[in-house]
Coordinates of C-alpha atoms and ligand atoms in Angstrom, one line a residue:
X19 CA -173.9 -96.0 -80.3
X20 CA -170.6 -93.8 -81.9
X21 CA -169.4 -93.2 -78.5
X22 CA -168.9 -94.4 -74.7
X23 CA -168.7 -91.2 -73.0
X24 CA -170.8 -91.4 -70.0
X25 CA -173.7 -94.0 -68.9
X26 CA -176.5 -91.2 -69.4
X27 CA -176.2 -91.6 -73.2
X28 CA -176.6 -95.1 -73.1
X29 CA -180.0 -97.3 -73.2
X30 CA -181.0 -100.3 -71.1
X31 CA -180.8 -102.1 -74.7
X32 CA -177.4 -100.8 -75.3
X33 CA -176.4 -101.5 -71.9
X34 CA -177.7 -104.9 -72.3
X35 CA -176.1 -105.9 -75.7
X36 CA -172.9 -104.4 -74.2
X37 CA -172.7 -107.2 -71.6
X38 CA -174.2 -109.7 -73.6
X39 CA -171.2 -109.5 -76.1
X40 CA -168.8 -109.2 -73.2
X41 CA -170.3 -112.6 -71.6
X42 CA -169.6 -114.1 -75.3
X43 CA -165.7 -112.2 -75.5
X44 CA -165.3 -113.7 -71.3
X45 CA -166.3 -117.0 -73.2
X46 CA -163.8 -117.4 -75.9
X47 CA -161.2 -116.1 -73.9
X48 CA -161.4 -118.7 -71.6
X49 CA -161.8 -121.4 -73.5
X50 CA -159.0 -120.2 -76.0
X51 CA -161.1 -119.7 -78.9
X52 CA -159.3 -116.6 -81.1
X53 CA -161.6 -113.7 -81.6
X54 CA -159.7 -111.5 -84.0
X55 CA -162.7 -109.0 -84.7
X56 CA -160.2 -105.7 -84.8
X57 CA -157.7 -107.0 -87.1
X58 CA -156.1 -104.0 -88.1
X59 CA -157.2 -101.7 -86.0
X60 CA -155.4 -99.0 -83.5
X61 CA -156.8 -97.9 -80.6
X62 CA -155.1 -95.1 -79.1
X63 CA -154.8 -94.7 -75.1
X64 CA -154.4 -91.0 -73.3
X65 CA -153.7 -90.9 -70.1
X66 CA -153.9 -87.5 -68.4
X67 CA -154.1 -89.5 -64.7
X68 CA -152.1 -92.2 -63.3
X69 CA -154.5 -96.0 -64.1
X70 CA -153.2 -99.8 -63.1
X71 CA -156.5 -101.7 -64.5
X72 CA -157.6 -99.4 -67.1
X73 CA -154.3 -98.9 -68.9
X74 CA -153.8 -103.1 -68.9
X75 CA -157.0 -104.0 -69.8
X76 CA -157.7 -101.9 -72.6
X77 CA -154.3 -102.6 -73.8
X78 CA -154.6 -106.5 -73.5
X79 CA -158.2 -106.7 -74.8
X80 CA -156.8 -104.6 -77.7
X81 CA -154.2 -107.4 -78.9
X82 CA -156.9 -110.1 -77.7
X83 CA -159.1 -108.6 -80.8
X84 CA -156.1 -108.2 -83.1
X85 CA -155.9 -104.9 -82.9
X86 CA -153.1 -102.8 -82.1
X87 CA -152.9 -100.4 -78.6
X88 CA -150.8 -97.3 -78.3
X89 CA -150.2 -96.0 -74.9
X90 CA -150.2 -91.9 -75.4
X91 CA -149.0 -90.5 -72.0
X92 CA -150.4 -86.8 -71.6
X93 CA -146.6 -85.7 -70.8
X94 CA -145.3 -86.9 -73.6
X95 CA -148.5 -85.2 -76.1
X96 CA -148.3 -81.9 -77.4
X97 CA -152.0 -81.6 -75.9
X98 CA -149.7 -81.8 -71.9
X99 CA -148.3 -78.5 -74.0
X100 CA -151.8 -76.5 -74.7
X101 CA -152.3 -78.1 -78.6
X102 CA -155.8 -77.3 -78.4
X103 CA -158.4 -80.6 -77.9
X104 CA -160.1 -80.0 -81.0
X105 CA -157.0 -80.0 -83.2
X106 CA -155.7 -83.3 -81.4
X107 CA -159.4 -84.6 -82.2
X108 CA -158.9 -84.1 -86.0
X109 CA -155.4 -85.2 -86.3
X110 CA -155.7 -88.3 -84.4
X111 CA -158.6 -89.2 -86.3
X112 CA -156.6 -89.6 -89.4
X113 CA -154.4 -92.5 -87.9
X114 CA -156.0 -93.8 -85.1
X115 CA -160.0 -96.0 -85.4
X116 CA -160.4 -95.3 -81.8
X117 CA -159.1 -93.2 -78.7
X118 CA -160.0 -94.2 -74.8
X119 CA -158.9 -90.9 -72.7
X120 CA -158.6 -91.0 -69.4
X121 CA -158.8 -87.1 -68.1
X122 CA -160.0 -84.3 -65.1
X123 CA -162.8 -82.5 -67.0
X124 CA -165.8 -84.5 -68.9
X125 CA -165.7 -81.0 -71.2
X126 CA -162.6 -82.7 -72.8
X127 CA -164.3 -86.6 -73.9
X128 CA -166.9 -84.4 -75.1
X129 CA -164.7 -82.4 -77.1
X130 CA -162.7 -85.4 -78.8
X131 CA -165.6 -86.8 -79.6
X132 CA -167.1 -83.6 -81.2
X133 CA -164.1 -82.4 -83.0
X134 CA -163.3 -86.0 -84.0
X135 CA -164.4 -88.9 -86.6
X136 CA -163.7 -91.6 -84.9
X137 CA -165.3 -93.8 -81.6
X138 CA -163.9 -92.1 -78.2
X139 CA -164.6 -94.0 -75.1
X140 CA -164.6 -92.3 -71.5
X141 CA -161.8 -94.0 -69.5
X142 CA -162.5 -92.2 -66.2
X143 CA -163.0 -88.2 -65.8
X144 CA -163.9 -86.1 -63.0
X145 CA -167.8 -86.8 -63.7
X146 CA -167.8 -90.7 -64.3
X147 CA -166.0 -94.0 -64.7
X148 CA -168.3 -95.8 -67.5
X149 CA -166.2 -98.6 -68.2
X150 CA -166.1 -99.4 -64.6
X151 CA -169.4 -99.4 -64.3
X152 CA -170.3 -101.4 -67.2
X153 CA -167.6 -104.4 -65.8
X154 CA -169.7 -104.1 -62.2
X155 CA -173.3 -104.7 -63.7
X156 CA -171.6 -107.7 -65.5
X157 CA -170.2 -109.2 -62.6
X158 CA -173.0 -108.5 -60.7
X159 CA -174.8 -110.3 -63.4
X160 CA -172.9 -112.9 -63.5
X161 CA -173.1 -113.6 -59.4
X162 CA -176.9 -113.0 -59.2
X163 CA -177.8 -113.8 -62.9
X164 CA -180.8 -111.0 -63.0
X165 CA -180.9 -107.0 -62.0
X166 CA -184.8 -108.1 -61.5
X167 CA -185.2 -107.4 -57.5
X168 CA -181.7 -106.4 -56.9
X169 CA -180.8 -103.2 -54.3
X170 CA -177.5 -102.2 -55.1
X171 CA -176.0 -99.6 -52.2
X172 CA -173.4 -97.1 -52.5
X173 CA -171.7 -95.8 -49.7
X174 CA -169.2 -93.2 -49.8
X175 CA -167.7 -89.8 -51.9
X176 CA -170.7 -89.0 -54.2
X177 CA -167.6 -88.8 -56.9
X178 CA -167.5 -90.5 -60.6
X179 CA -168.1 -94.0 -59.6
X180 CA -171.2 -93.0 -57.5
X181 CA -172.7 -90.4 -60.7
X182 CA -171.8 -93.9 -62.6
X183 CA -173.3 -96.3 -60.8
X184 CA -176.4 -94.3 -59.8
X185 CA -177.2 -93.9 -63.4
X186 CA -176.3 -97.5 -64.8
X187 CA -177.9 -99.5 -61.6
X188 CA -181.5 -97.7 -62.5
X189 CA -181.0 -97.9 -66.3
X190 CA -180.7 -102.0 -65.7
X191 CA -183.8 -102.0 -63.5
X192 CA -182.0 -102.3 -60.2
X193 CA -183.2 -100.2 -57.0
X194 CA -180.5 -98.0 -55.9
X195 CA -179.5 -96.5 -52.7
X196 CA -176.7 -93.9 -51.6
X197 CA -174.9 -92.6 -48.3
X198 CA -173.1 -89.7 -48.7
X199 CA -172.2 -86.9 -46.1
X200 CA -173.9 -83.4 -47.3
X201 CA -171.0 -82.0 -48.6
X202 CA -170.1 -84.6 -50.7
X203 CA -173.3 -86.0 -53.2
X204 CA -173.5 -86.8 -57.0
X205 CA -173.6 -84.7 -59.5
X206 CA -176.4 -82.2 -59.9
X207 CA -177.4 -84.1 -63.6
X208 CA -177.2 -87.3 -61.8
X209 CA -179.7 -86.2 -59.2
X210 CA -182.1 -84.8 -61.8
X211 CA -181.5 -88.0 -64.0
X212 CA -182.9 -90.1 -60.8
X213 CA -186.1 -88.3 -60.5
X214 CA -188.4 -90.1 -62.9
X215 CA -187.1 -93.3 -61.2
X216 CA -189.1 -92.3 -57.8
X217 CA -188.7 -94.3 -55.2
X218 CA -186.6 -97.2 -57.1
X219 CA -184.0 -94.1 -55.7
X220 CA -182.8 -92.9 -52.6
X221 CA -179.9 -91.0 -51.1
X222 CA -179.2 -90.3 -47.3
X223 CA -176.2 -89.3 -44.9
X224 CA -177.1 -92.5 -42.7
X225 CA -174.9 -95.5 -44.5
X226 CA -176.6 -98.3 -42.2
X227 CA -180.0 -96.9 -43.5
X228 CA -179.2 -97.1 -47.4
X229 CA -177.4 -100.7 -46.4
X230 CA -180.6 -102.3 -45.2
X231 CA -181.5 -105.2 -47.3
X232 CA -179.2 -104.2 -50.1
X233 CA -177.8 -107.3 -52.1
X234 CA -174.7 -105.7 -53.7
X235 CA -172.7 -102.8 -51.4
X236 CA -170.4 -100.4 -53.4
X237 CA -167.6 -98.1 -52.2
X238 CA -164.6 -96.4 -54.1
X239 CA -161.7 -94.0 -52.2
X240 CA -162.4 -91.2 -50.3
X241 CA -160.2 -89.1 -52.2
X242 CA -159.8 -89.5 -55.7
X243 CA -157.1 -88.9 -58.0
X244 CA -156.5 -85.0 -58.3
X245 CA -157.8 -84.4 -54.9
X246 CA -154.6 -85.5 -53.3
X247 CA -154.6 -82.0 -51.2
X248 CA -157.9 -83.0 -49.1
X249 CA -156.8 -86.0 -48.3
X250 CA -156.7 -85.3 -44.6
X251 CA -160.2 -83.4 -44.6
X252 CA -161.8 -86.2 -46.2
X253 CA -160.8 -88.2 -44.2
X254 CA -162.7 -86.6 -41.6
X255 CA -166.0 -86.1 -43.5
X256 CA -165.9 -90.1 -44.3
X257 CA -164.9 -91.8 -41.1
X258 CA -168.4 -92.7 -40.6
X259 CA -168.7 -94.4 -44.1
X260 CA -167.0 -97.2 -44.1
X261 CA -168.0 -100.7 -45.5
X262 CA -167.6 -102.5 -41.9
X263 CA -169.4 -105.6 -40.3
X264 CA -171.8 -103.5 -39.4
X265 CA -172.9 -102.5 -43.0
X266 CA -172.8 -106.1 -43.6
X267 CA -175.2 -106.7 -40.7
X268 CA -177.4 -104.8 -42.6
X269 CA -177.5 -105.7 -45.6
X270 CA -179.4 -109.4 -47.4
X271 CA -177.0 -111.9 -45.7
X272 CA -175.8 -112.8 -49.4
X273 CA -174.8 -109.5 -50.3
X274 CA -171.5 -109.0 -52.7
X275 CA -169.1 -106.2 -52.0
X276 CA -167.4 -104.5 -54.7
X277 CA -164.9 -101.8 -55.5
X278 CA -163.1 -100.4 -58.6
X279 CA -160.1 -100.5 -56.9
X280 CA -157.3 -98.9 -55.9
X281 CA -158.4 -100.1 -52.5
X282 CA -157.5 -97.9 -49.0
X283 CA -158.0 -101.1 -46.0
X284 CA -159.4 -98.8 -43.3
X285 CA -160.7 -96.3 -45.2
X286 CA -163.4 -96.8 -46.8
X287 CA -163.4 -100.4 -46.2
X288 CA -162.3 -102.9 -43.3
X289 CA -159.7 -105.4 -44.2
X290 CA -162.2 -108.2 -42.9
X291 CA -164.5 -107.3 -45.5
X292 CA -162.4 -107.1 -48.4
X293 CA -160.9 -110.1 -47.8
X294 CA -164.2 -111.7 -47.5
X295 CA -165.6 -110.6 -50.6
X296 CA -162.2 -110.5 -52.9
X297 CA -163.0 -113.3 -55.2
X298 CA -165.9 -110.5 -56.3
X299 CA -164.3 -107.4 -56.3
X300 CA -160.9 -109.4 -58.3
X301 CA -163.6 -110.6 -60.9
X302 CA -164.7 -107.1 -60.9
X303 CA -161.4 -105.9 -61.9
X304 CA -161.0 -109.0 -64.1
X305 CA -164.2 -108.0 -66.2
X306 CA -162.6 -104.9 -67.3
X307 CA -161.3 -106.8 -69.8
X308 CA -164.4 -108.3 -71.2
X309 CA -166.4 -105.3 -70.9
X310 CA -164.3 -103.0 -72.7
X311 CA -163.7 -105.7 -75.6
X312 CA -167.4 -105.8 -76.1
X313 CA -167.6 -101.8 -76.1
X314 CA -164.4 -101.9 -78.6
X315 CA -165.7 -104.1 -80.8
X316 CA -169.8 -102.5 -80.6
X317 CA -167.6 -99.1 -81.6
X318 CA -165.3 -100.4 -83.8
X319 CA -167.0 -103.1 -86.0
X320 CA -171.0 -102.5 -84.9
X321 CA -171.5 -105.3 -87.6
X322 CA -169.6 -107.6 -85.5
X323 CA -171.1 -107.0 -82.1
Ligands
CP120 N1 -160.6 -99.0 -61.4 C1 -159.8 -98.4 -62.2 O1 -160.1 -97.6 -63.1 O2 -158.5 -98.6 -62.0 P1 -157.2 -97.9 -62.6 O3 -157.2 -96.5 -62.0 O4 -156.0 -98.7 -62.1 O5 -157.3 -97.9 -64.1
NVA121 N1 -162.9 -92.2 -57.9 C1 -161.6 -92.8 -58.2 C2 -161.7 -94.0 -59.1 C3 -160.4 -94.6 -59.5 C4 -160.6 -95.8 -60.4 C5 -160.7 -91.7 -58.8 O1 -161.3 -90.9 -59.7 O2 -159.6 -91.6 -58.5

């Protein structure tokens, strides 16, 4: 593994190892044992889109290894000015022993890591949100302690988090259902990618239907970030897919809710619900952290991981 660029270029072994090492990492950081793995290391963070969780938890996990982050807004780069991907690739190579971007087109991650010698890892693009995903299937873990069995259920935009899910929920062995209006389903790749899973997959229009006996229920905004102009037509091509009692009525009585977060209450998701399932979509967010140390370290010392 030189890269985390997008869940389709990972195995269930890498997948696996990845959250192994981030249960070890959650470990020592809790019970204040120092884990200085990237001593002298620099991790370089560019942010073409606005991030709360991303930005914090890379940047925290960084000093936690004893490694050193540098936050590279886009506006401030000469890349926000046209410098060409592929030059920014080679020069930042030469100071920098990683880069997380977080951008619109998956083209670019590609590109960085192409053009580039060192690790880059995807920190959300248009097509998929690995490190999120990756901090779900270890909380998920966590609360259910297998994948063995498990229906997880997406409801909602069929947008980076669902291409991201869809592909790491069947990679771990999980069945995996979607709702998504017409106009709105996963990427073309993703839907090919599902095809030798057979019926471990399925996708309908009818949320209540992909719900029913699902242990773990996923949503994520309705609009995401760059699509600020469709916001009100959106709005009306969701209202029926909403994580509600309903859904919940649906699904296993135990089910877990999560979300990546930011979170829009009566959107796609009822305050009632949140609030009953926020102590597992705050771990979610809280496993970032661990996640993202295990993928910095597998990328950034493999010997230590
Ligand atoms: N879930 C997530 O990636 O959050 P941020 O946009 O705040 O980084
Ligand atoms: N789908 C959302 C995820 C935010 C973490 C977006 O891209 O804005």
């Amino acid at each position: 593994m030189k890269h985390l660029l997008k869940m389709l270029d990972l195995s269930q072994q890498e997948i696996f190892e990845i959250l192994d090492l981030a249960d070890k990492l959650k470990y020592q950081t809790k019970h204040g044992i120092p884990h200085p793995i990237l001593q002298g290391k620099t991790l370089g963070m560019i942010f073409q889109k606005a991030s709360t969780r991303t930005r914090v938890s890379f940047e925290t996990g960084m000093y936690q290894l004893g490694g050193y982050p540098l936050f590279l807004s886009a506006n401030d780069l000469q890349i926000g000015r046209g410098e060409p991907v592929q030059d920014t690739a080679r020069v930042l190579s030469r100071y920098l022993d990683g880069i997380m971007i977080r951008t619109f087109a998956q083209k670019e991650v590609e590109d960085l890591a192409e053009y580039g010698s060192i690790p880059i890892i995807n920190g959300l693009t248009d097509f998929c949100h690995p490190c999120q995903v990756l901090a779900d299937l270890l909380t998920i873990r966590e609360k259910k302690d297998t994948f063995d069995g498990l229906k997880m259920c997406y409801i909602g935009d069929g947008n980076n988090m669902a291409n991201s899910l869809i592909v790491g929920g069947l990679k771990v062995g999980m069945e995996v259902s979607v709702a998504c209006p017409d106009d709105y389903q996963p990427d073309q790749q993703v839907m090919d990618f599902t095809k030798q899973y057979g019926n471990a997959f399925s996708i309908t229009d009818k949320p209540l239907e992909a719900a029913a006996n699902a242990d773990v229920i996923l949503t994520d905004v309705w609009s995401s970030m760059g699509m600020e102009s469709e916001i009100e037509k959106r709005k009306i091509a969701f209202a029926g897919y909403q994580i509600n009692d309903d859904v919940m009525a649906a699904a296993h009585s135990d089910a877990m809710v999560m979300h990546c977060l930011p979170a829009h209450r009566g959107e796609e998701i009822t305050e009632k619900v949140f609030e009953a399932h926020a102590s597992e979509i705050f771990d979610e967010a809280e496993n970032r952290l661990h996640a993202q140390k295990a993928v910095m370290v597998k990328l950034m010392m493999p010997e230590e991981a």
